[in-house]
Short mmCIF file of C-alpha atoms in Angstrom, two decimals:
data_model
loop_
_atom_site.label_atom_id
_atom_site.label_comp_id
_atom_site.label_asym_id
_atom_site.label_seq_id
_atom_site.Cartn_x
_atom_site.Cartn_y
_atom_site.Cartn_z
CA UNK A 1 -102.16 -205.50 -164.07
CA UNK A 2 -107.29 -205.51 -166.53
CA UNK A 3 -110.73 -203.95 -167.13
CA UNK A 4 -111.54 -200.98 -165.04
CA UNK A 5 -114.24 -198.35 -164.94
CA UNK A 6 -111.49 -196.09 -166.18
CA UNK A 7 -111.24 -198.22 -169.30
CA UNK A 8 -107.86 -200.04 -167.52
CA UNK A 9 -107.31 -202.84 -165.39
CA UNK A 10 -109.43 -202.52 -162.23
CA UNK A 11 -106.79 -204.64 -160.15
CA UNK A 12 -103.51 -204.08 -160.08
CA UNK A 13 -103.50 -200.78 -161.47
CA UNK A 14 -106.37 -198.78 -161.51
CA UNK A 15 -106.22 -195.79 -159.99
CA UNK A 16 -108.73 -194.13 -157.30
CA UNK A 17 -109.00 -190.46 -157.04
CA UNK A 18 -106.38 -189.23 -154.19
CA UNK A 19 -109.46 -188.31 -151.72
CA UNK A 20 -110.61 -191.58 -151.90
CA UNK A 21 -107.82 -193.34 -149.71
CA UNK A 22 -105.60 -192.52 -146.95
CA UNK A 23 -102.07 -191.46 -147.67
CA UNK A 24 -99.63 -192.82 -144.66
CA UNK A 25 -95.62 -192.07 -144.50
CA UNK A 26 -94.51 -195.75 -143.96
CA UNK A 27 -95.28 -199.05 -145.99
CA UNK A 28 -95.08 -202.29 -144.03
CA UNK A 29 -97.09 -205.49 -143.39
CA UNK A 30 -97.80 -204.15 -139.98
CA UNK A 31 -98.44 -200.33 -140.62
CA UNK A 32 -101.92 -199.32 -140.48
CA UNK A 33 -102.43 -198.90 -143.91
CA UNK A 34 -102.59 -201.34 -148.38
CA UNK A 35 -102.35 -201.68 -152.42
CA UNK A 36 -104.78 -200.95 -155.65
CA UNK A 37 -107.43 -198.90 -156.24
CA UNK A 38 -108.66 -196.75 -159.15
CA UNK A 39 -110.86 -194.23 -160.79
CA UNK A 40 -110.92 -192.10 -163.56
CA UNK A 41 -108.41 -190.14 -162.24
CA UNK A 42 -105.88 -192.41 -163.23
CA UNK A 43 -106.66 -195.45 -165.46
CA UNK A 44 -104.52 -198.75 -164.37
CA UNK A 45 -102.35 -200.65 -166.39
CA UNK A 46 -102.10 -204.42 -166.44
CA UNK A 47 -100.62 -204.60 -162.90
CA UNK A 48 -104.26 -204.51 -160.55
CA UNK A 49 -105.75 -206.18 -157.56
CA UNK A 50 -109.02 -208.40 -156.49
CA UNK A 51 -110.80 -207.29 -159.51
CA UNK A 52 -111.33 -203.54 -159.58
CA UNK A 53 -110.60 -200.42 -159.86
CA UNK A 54 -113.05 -198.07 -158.73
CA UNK A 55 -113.02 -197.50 -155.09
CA UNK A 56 -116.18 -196.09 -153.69
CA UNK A 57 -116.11 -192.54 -152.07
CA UNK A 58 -117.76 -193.52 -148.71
CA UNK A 59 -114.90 -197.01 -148.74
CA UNK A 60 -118.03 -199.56 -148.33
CA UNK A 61 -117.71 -203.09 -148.44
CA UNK A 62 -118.95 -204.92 -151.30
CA UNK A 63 -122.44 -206.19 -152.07
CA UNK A 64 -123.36 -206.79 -155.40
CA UNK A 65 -120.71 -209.71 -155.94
CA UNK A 66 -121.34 -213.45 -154.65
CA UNK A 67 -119.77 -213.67 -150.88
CA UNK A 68 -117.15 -216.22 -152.11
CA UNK A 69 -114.86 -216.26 -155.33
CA UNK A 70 -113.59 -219.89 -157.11
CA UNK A 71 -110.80 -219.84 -155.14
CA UNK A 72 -112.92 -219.29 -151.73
CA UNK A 73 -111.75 -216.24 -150.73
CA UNK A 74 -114.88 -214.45 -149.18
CA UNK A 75 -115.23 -211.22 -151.13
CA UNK A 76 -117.28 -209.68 -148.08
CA UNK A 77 -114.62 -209.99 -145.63
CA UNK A 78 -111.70 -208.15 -144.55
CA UNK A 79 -108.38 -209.03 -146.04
CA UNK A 80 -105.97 -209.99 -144.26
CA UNK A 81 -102.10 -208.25 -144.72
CA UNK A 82 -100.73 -211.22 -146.05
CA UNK A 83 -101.34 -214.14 -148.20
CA UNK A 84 -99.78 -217.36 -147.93
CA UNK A 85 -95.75 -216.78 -147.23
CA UNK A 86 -96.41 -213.57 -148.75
CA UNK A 87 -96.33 -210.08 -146.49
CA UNK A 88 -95.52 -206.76 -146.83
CA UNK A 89 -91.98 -207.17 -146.95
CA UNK A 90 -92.34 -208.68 -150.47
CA UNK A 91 -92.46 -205.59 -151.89
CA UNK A 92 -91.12 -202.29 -151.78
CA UNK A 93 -91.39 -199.43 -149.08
CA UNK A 94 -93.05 -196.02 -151.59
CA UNK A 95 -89.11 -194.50 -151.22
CA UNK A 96 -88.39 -197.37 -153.51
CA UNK A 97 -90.11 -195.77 -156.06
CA UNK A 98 -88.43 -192.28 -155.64
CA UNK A 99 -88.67 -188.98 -153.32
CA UNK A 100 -91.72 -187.60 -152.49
CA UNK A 101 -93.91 -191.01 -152.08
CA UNK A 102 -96.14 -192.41 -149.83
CA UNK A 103 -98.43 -195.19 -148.32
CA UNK A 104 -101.91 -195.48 -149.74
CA UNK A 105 -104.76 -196.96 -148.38
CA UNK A 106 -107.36 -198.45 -150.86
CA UNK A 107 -110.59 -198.60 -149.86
CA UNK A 108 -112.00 -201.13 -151.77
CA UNK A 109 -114.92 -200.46 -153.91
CA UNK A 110 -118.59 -202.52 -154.05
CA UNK A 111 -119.09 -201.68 -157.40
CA UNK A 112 -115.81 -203.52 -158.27
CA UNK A 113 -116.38 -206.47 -155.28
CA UNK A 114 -113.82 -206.16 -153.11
CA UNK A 115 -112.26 -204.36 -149.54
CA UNK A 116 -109.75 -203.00 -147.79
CA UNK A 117 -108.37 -203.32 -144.96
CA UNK A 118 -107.61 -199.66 -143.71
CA UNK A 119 -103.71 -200.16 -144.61
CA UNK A 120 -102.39 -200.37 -147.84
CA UNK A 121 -100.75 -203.90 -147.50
CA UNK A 122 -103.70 -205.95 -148.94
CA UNK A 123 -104.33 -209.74 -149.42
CA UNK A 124 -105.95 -209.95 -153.07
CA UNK A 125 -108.65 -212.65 -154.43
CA UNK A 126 -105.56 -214.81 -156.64
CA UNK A 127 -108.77 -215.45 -159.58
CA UNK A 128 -110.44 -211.96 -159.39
CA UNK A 129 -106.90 -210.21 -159.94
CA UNK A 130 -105.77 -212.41 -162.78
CA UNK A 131 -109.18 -211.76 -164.39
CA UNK A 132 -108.19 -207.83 -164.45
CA UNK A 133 -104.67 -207.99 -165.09
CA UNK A 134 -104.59 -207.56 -168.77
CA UNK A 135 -105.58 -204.36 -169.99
CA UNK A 136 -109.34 -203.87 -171.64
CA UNK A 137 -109.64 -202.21 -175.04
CA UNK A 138 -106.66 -204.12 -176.62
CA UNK A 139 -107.69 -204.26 -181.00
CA UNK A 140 -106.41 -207.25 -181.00
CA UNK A 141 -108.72 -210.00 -179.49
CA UNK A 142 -106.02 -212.26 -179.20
CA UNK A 143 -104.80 -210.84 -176.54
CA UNK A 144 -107.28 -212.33 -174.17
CA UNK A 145 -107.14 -215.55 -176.26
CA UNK A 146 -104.69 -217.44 -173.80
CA UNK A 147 -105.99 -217.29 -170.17
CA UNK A 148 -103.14 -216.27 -167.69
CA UNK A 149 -102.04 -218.89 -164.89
CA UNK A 150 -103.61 -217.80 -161.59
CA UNK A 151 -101.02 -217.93 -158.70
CA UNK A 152 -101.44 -219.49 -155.31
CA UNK A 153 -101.39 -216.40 -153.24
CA UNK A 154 -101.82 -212.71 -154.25
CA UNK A 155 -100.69 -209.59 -151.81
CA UNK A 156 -100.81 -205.96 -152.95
CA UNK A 157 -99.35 -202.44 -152.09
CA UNK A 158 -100.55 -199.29 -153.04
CA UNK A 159 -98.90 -195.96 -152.88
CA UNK A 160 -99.19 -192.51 -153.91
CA UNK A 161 -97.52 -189.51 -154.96
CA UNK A 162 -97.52 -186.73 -152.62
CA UNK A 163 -97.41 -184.10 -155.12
CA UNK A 164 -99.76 -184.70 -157.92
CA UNK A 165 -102.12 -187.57 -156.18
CA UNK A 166 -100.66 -190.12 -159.08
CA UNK A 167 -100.96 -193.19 -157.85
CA UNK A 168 -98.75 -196.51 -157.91
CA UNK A 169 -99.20 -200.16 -157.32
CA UNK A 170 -97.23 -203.00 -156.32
CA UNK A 171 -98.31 -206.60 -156.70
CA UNK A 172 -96.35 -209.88 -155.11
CA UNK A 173 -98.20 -213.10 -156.71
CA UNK A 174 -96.96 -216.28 -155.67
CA UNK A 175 -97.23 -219.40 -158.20
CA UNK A 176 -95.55 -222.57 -155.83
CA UNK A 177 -93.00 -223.12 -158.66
CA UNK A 178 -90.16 -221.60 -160.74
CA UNK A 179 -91.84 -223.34 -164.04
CA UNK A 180 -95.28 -221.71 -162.81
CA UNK A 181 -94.18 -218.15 -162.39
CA UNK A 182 -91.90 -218.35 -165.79
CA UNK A 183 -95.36 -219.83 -167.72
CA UNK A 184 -97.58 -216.55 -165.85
CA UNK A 185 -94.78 -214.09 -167.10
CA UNK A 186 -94.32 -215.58 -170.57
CA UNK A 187 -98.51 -215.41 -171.28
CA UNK A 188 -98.51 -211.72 -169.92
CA UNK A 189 -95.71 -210.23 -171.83
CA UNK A 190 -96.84 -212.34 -175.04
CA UNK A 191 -100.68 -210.50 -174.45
CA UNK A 192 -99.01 -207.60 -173.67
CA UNK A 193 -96.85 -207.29 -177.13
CA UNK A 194 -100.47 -207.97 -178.77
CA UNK A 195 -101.57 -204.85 -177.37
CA UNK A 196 -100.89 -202.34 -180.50
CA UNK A 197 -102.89 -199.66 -181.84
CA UNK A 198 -105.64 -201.08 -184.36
CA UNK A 199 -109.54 -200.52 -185.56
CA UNK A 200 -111.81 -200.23 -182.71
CA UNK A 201 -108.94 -200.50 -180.27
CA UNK A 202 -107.77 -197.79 -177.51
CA UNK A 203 -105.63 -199.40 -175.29
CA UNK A 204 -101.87 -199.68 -176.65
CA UNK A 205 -99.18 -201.03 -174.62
CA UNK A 206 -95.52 -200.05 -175.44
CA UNK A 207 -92.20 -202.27 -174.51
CA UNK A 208 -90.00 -200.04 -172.01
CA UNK A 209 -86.58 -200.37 -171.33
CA UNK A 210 -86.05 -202.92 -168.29
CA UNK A 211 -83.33 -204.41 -166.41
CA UNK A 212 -82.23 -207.98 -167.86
CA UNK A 213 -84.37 -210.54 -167.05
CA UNK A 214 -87.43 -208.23 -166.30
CA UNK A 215 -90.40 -206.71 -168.48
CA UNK A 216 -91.46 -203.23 -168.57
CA UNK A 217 -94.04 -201.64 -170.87
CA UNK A 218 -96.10 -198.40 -171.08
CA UNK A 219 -99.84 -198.54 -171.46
CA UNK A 220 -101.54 -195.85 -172.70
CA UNK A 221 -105.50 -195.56 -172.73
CA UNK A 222 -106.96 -193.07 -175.61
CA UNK A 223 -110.08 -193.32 -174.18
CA UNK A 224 -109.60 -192.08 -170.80
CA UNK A 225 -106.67 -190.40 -171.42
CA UNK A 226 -104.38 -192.38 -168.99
CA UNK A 227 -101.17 -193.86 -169.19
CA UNK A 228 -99.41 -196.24 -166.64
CA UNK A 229 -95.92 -197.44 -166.54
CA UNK A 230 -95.53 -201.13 -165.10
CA UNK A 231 -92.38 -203.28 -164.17
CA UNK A 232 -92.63 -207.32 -164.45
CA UNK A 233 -89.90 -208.86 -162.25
CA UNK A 234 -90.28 -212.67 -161.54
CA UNK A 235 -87.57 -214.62 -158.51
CA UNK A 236 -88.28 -218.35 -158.19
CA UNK A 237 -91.79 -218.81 -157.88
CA UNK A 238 -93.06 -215.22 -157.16
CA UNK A 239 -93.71 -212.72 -159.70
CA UNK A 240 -93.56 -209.08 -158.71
CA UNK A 241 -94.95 -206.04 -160.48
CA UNK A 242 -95.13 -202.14 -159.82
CA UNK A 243 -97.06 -199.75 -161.18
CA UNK A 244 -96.93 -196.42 -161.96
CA UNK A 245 -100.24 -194.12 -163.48
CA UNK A 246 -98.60 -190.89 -165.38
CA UNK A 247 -96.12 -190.26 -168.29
CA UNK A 248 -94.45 -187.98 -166.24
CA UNK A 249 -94.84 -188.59 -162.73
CA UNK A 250 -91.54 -188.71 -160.87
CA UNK A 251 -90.01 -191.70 -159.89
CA UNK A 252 -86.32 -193.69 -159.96
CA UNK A 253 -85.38 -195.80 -162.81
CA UNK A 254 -86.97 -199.40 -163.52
CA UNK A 255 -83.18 -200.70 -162.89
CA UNK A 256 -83.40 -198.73 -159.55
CA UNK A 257 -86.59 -199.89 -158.63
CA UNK A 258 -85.82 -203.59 -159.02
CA UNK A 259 -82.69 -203.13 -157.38
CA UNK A 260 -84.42 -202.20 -154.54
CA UNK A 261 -87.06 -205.02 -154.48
CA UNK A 262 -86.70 -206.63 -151.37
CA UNK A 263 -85.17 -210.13 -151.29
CA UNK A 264 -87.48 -213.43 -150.97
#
């Protein structure tokens, strides 16, 4: 998953302090609570969602952005728990990810313009995320060179880990064709490689080992002191990624975690 007032991505990743959101014990598209968030708690990694990643304390709805993105989703208004064909049973329940994790409800932050939805199955702004997903601070400049493909539909789960606070992120983006989805993960993972340590740079980004066929890297922010792990999986036409903010936070293997993706 971008930019972020953590010096990550705001989307995808970022990372909202614990208090901030509601932790829930179940992860659906109908349970009462959704996906993203951030704060400098936890910088996010590339994986984010409708551009942010600084929820607000009091959970307010946005009002500094324009009421209506390119892609006419209206910023102002309540996502819904599914986009397009996509719903919560895209992607993963938080025991996916390991013992000991939970639901999370992102508020949504107006600094960042966008909502919630008081669940943490969320339907995500398709342009706004792909603006955040690539991680800010990169040395290389290149990185940003080649603008990423924006999918169709964009749907987002957030989690949390009971513990610590650490928080995760899951993101199901939709691109209408095989050729689509392999062109969005082949731009990502090429920006992504870019991402090495370098004058004026403090955002480096680390392969990790990953099942065949997916992607998984480790970004690590020097300048807020943050690290996230992300997986990249892509079936047919929908591209999948999960997030995960600490070096050392608990949680199953990438293989595991893929395995367990639910099918499409």
């Amino acid at each position: 998953m971008a930019a972020e007032a953590t010096g990550s991505r705001p989307l995808l990743i970022a990372a909202a302090a614990l208090a901030a959101g509601v932790v829930v014990a179940g992860c659906s598209s109908e349970s009462p609570v959704a996906f993203r968030s951030s704060e400098p708690s936890v910088s996010s990694p590339s994986v984010t969602s409708s551009v942010s990643s600084t929820p607000s304390a009091s959970g307010s709805s946005p009002s500094a952005s324009p009421t209506t993105s390119p892609t006419g989703l209206d910023r102002t208004a309540t996502p819904a728990t599914s986009s397009g064909p996509l719903t919560g049973k895209a992607l993963p329940d938080p025991g996916a990810l390991g013992s000991g994790w939970v639901s999370r409800v992102d508020p949504g932050s107006a600094e960042d313009g966008y909502t919630g939805n008081g669940t943490p199955v969320t339907a995500r702004d398709p342009q706004d995320l792909t603006q955040a997903l690539l991680p800010i601070g990169c040395a290389d400049v290149a990185v940003y060179a080649d603008p990423l493909p924006v999918p169709k539909h964009a749907l987002e789960v957030d989690y949390a880990y009971r513990a610590s606070g650490a928080h995760g992120v899951a993101l199901a983006l939709d691109f209408g064709s095989d050729a689509a989805a392999t062109r969005f993960v082949a731009v990502y993972t090429a920006a992504l490689g870019r991402c090495t340590a370098g004058p004026g740079g403090s955002m480096v980004v680390t392969r990790a080992k990953a099942p065949t066929g997916a992607f998984a890297s480790v970004q690590a922010d020097a300048a807020f002191g943050t690290t996230w792990r992300e997986l990249v999986v892509r079936t047919g036409p929908v591209v999948r990624m999960v997030a995960v903010e600490g070096t050392t936070t608990p949680a199953r293997s990438w293989a595991a975690i893929a395995a367990a993706l639910p099918p499409l």
